[in-house]
Coordinates of C-alpha atoms in Angstrom, one line a residue:
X19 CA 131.3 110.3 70.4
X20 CA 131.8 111.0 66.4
X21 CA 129.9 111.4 63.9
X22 CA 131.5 108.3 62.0
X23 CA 132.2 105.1 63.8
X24 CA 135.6 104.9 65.3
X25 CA 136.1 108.6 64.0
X26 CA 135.9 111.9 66.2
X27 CA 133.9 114.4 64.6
X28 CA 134.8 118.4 65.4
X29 CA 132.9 118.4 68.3
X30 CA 134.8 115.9 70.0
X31 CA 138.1 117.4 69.0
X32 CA 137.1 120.6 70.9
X33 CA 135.4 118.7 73.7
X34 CA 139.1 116.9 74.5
X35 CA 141.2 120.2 74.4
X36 CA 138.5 122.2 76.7
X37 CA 139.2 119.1 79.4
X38 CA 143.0 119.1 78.3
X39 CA 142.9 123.1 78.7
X40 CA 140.7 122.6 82.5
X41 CA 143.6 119.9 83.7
X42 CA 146.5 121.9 82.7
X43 CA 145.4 126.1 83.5
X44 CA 147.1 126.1 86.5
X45 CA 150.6 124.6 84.9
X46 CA 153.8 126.6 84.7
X47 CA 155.1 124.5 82.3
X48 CA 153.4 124.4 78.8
X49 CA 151.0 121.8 78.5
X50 CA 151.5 122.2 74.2
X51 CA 151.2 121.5 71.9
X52 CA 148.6 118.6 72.3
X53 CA 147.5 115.9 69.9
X54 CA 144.3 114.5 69.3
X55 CA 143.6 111.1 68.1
X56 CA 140.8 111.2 65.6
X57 CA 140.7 107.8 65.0
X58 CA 140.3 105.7 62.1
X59 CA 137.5 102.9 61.2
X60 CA 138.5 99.3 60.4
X61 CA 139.0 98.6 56.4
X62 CA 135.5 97.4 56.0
X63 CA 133.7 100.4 57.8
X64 CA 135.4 102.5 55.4
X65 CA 134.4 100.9 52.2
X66 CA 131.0 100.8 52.8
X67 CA 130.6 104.5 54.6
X68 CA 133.1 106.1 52.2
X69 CA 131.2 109.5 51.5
X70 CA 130.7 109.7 55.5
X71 CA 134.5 109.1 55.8
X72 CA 135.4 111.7 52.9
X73 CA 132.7 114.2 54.8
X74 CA 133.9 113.9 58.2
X75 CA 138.0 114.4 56.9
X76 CA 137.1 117.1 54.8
X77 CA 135.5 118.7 57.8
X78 CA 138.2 118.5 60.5
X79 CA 140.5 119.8 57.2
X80 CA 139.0 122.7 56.9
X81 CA 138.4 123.5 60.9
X82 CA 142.0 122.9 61.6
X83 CA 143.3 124.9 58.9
X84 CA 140.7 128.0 59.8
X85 CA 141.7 127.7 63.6
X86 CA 146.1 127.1 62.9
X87 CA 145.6 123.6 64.0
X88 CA 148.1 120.9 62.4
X89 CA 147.0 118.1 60.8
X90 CA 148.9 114.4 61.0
X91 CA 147.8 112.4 57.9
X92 CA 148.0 108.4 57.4
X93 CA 147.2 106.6 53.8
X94 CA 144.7 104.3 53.5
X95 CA 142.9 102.2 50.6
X96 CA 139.1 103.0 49.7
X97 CA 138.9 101.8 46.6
X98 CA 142.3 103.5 45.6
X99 CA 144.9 105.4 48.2
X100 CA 143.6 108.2 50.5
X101 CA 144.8 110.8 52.9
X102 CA 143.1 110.8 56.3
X103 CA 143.7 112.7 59.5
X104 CA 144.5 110.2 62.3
X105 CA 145.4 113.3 64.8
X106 CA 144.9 117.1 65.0
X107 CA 147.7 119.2 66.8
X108 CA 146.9 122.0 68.7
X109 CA 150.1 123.9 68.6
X110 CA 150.4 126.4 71.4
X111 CA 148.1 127.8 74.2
X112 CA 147.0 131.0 71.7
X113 CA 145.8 128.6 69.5
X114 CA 143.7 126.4 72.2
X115 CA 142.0 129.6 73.3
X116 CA 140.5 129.9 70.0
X117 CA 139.4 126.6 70.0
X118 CA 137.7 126.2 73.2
X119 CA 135.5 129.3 73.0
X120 CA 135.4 132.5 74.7
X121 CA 134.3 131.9 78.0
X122 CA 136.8 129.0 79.1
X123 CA 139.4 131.6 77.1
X124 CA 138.4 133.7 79.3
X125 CA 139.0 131.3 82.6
X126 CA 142.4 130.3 81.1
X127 CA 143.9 133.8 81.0
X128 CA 142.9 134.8 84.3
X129 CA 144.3 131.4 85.5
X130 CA 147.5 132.2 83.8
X131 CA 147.5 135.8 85.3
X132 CA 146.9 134.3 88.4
X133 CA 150.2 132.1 87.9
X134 CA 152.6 135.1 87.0
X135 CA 151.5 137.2 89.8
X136 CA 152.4 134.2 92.1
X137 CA 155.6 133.6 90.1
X138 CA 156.0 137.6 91.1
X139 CA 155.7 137.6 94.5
X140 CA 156.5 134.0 95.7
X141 CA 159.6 132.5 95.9
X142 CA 158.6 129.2 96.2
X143 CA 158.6 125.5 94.1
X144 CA 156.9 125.5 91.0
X145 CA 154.6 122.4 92.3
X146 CA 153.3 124.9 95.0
X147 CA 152.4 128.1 93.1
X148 CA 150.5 125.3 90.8
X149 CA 148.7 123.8 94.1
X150 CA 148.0 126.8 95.2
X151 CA 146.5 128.1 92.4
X152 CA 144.8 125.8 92.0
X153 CA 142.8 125.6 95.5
X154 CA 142.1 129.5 95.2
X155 CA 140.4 128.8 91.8
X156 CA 136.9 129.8 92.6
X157 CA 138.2 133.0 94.0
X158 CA 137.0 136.2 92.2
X159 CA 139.9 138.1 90.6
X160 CA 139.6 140.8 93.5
X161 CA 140.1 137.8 96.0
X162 CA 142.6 136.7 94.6
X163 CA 144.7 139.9 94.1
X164 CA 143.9 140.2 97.7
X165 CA 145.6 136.8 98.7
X166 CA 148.5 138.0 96.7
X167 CA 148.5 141.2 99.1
X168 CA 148.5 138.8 102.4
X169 CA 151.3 136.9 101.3
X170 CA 153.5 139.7 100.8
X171 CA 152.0 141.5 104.3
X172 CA 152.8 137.8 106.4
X173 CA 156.2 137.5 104.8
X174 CA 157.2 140.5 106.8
X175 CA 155.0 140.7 110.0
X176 CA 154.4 138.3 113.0
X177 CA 150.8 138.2 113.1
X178 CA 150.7 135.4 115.9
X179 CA 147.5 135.9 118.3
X180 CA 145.4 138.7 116.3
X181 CA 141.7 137.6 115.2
X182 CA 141.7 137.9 111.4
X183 CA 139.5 141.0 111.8
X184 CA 142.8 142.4 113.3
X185 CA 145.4 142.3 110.7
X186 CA 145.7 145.8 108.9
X187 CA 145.4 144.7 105.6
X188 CA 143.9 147.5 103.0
X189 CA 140.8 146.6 101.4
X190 CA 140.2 143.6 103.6
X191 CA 136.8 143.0 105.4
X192 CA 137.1 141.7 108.7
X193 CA 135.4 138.3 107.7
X194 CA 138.0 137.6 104.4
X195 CA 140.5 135.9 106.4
X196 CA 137.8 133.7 108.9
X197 CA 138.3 129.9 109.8
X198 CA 135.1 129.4 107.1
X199 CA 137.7 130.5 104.3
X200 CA 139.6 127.4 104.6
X201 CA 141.2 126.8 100.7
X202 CA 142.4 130.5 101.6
X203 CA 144.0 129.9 104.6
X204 CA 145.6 126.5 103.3
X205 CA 147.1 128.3 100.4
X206 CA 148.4 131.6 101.8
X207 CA 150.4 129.3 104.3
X208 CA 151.5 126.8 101.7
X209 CA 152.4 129.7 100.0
X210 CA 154.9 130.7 103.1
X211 CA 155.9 127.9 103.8
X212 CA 154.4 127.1 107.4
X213 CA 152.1 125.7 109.1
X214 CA 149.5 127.7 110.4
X215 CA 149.2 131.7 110.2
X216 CA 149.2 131.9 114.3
X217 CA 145.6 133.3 114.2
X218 CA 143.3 133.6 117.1
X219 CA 139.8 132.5 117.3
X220 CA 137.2 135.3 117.5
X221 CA 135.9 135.2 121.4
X222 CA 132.8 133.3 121.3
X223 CA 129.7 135.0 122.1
X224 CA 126.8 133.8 124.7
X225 CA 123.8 135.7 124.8
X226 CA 121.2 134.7 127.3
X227 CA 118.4 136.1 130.0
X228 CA 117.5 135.3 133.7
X229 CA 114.6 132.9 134.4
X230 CA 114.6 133.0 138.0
X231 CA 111.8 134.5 139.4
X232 CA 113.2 135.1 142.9
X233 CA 116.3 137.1 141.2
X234 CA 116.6 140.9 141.2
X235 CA 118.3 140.7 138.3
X236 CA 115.8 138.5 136.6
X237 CA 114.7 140.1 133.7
X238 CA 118.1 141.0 132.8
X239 CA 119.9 139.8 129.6
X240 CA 123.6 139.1 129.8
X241 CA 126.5 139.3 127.0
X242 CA 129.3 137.1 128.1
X243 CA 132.1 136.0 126.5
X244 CA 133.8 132.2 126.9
X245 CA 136.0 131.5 128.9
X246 CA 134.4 134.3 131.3
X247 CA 135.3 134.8 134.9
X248 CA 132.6 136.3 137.6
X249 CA 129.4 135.2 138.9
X250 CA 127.2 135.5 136.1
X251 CA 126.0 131.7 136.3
X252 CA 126.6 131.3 140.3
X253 CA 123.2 129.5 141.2
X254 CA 122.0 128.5 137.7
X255 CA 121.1 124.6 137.5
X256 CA 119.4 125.0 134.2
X257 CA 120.1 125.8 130.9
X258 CA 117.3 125.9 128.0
X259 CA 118.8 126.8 124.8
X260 CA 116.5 127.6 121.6
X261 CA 117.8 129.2 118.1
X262 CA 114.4 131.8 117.7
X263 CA 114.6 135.6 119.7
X264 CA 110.5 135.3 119.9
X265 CA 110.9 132.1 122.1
X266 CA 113.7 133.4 123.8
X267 CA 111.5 136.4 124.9
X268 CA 109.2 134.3 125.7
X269 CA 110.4 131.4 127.7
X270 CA 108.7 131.2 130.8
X271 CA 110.5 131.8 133.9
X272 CA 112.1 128.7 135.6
X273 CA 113.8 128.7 139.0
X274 CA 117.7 128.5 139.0
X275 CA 117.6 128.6 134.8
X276 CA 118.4 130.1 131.9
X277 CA 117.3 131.2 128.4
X278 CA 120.1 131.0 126.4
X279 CA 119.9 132.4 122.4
X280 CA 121.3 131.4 119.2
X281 CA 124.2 130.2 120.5
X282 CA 124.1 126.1 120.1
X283 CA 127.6 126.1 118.4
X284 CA 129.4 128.6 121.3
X285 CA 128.2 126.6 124.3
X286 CA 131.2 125.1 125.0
X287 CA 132.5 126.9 128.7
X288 CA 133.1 124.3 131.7
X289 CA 130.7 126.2 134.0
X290 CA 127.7 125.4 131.8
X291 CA 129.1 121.8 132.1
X292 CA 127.2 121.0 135.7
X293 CA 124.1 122.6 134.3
X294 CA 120.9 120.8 133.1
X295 CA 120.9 121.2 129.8
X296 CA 118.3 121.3 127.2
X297 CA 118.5 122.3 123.3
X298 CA 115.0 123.0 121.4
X299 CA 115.7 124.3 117.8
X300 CA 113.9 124.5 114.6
X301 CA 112.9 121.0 113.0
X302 CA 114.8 121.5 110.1
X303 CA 118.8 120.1 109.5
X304 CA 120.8 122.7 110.2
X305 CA 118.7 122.5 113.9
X306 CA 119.7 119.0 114.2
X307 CA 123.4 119.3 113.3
X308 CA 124.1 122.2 115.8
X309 CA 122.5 120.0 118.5
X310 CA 125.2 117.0 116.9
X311 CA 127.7 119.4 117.4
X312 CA 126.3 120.8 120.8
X313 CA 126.9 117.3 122.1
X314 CA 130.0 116.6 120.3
X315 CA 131.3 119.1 122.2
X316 CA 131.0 117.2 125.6
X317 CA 128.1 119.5 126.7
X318 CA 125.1 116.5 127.8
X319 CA 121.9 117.6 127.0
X320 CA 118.4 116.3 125.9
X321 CA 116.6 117.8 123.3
X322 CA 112.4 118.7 122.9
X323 CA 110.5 118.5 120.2
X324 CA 113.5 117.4 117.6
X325 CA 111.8 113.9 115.9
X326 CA 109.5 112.4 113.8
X327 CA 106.7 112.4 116.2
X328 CA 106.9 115.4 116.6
X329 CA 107.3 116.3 113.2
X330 CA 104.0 114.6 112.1
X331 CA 102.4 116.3 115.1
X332 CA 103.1 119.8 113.7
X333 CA 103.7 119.5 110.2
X334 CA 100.5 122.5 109.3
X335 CA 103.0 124.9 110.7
X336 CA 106.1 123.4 108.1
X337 CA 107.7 125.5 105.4
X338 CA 109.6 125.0 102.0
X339 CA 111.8 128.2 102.4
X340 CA 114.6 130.1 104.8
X341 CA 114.2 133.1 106.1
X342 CA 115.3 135.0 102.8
X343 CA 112.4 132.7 100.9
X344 CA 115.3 130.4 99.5
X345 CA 114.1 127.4 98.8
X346 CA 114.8 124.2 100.6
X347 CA 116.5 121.9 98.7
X348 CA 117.0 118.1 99.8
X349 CA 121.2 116.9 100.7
X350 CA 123.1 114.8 101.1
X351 CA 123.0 113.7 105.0
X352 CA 126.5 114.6 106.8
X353 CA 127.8 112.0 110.1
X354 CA 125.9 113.4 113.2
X355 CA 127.4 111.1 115.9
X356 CA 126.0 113.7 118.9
X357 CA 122.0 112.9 117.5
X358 CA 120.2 110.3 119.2
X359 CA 117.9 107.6 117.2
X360 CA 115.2 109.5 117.3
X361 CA 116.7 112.7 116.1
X362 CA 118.8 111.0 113.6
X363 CA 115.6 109.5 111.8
X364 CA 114.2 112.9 111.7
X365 CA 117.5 114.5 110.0
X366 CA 117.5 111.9 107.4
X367 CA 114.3 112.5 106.9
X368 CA 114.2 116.3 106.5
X369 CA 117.6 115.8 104.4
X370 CA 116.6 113.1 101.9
X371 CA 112.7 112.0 101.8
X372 CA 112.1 112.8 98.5
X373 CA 107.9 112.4 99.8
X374 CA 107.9 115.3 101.7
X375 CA 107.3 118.7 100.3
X376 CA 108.1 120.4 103.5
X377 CA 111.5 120.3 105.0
X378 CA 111.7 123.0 108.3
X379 CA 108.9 123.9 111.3
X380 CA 110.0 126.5 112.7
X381 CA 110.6 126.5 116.5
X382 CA 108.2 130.3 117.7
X383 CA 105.4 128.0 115.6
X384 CA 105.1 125.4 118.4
X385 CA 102.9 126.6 121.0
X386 CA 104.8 127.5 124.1
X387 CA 102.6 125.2 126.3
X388 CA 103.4 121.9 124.9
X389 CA 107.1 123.2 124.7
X390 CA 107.1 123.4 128.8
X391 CA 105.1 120.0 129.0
X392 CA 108.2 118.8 127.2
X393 CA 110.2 120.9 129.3
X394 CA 108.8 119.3 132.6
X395 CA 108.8 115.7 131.7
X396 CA 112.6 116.2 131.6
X397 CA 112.4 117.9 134.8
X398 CA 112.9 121.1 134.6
X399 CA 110.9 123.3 136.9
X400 CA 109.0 125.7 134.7
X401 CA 106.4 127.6 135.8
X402 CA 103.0 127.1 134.5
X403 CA 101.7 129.1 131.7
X404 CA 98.0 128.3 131.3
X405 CA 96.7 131.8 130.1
X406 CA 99.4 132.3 127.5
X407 CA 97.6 132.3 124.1
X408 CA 98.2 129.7 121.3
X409 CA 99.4 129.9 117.7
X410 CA 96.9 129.9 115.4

């Protein structure tokens, strides 16, 4: 770690206040002043390396003094008696700043902003302004200020059973306060003291079109929201749910079904519970974990087109990128307990095989004939499709 053997050298000294500085931003209390051991070598290290010793003092002398660091001094022999530093003090927070460098400066003043305008407007424990504080870290100043602002708003008004895109909050969006913001959530009611802010969920969404030829209404395409009431799936016995508009256009018709789009993580209503279900998606993971969570939902279904097999079968139609030409980058895989063998090979795969370059086919790739081969094997009555033209 030093330059000398059993000694820190300047760099270490800094490198143990910035991690001192990191552990203790979010502290009320002062967390100075704070010593650092520099360390000493045995007797015979330092009568062999005594010009490396002398340096290295000499150095961390003339830092601490330049910076308003103390210095704590022991006497040892060399030859004859010698001063050397066994600690430097960093005396105060002001002082640390300095130390560290600009940018964690920087970090540390916001952080201790952050801490008086809690202290301001919270009359809570010290321990939970700290926690607090600590879980809204990443926030942006702006967010932040903003949190403040809720806090003060739910102290005085019963928000119980409005969406978060309902409270009247000034220079809110309507997605700052969403079940995704979860560290925001946690704090502002740690902040208050309760449990949960009363919210409700946003009603969830199903979008999907007619396939029964025989219907009147069977090119129509229905918005309903769950739970519904009405007879907007009287009669349907099937259920094909895919994540891309162009094969939701193009789904073929099938008697008694559905086409239902995008909407893998919403199907969740009883009434599609009797339904033959089936969930084609992209081949790539976040494909596989909707379907996970499809089925962890209690909604049985089967999936086409969703393993290995078929991965190797269409791999000249796989991609490296999303939609916005991100790259995709291998992870770490998460528990899927709704995937199958099959489909759970396939996720690994896709999440962590470092010998594949490609890691997503996209689902309007596949040609629409093999999809309703699939489609009937399981059953499904889909009409044939014989002239419908090919991907290239």
């Amino acid at each position: 770690m030093g330059t000398v053997a059993g000694m820190k050298d300047i760099a270490a000294i800094t490198t143990c206040v910035k991690k001192h500085m990191r552990s203790h931003m979010y502290d009320i209390e002062p967390a100075w002043p704070f010593p650092v051991p520099v360390g000493l070598p045995d007797q015979a290290f330092l009568e062999t390396n005594a010009i490396a010793v002398h340096d290295n003092n000499n150095e961390i002398r003339q830092w601490a003094s330049k910076n308003g660091c103390e210095i704590i001094t022991k006497h040892r022999t060399i030859g004859t008696s010698v001063e050397l530093i066994s600690k430097v003090v960093v005396p105060d927070e002001s002082i640390a700043m300095r130390v560290v460098g600009r940018t964690l400066a920087a970090e540390c003043r916001e952080a201790r902003r952050r801490i008086a305008c809690l202290v301001a407007a919270c009359d809570v424990a010290p321990e939970t302004i700290e926690s607090a504080a600590r879980m809204t870290g990443h926030e942006q100043p702006d967010d932040f200020d903003l949190l403040v602002s809720a806090v003060r708003y739910f102290r005085h008004h019963d928000v119980t059973g409005m969406t978060p895109r309902q409270i009247p909050l000034t220079g809110f969006s309507g997605k700052w306060l969403n079940e995704s913001k979860t560290n925001r959530r946690k704090a502002i009611c740690r902040l208050l003291g309760v449990e949960t802010l009363g919210l409700s969920k946003r009603p969830t969404e199903l979008r999907f079109r007619y396939l029964d030829p025989v219907r009147d209404d069977a090119e129509l395409e229905r918005i309903i929201w769950c739970p519904w009431e009405g007879e907007a799936l009287s009669g349907i016995k099937y259920a094909v749910i895919v994540e891309n508009k162009d094969t939701y256009q193009t789904m073929p018709p099938i008697a008694q079904g559905i086409c239902i789009w995008g909407s893998g993580r919403a199907v969740s209503d009883p009434a599609l519970r009797d339904m033959r279900i089936v969930y084609w998606g992209d081949m790539d993971a976040d494909g596989l974990e909707i379907l996970s969570t499809l089925r962890e939902s209690g909604i049985e279904c089967d999936s086409i087109l969703m393993d290995c097999d078929a991965y190797d079968r269409y791999h000249r139609f796989d991609t490296d990128r999303t939609e916005r030409s991100a790259k995709i980058a291998m992870r770490e895989p998460k528990p899927t307990p709704g995937l199958q063998s099959a489909e759970r090979r396939l996720y690994e795969r896709l999440c962590a095989d470092k010998t594949i370059a490609y890691r997503r086919i996209e689902q309007e790739r596949i040609p629409m004939r093999d999809a309703v081969d699939e489609l009937r094997k399981l059953g499904i009555p889909v009409e044939s499709i014989e002239n419908q033209d090919l991907p290239i």
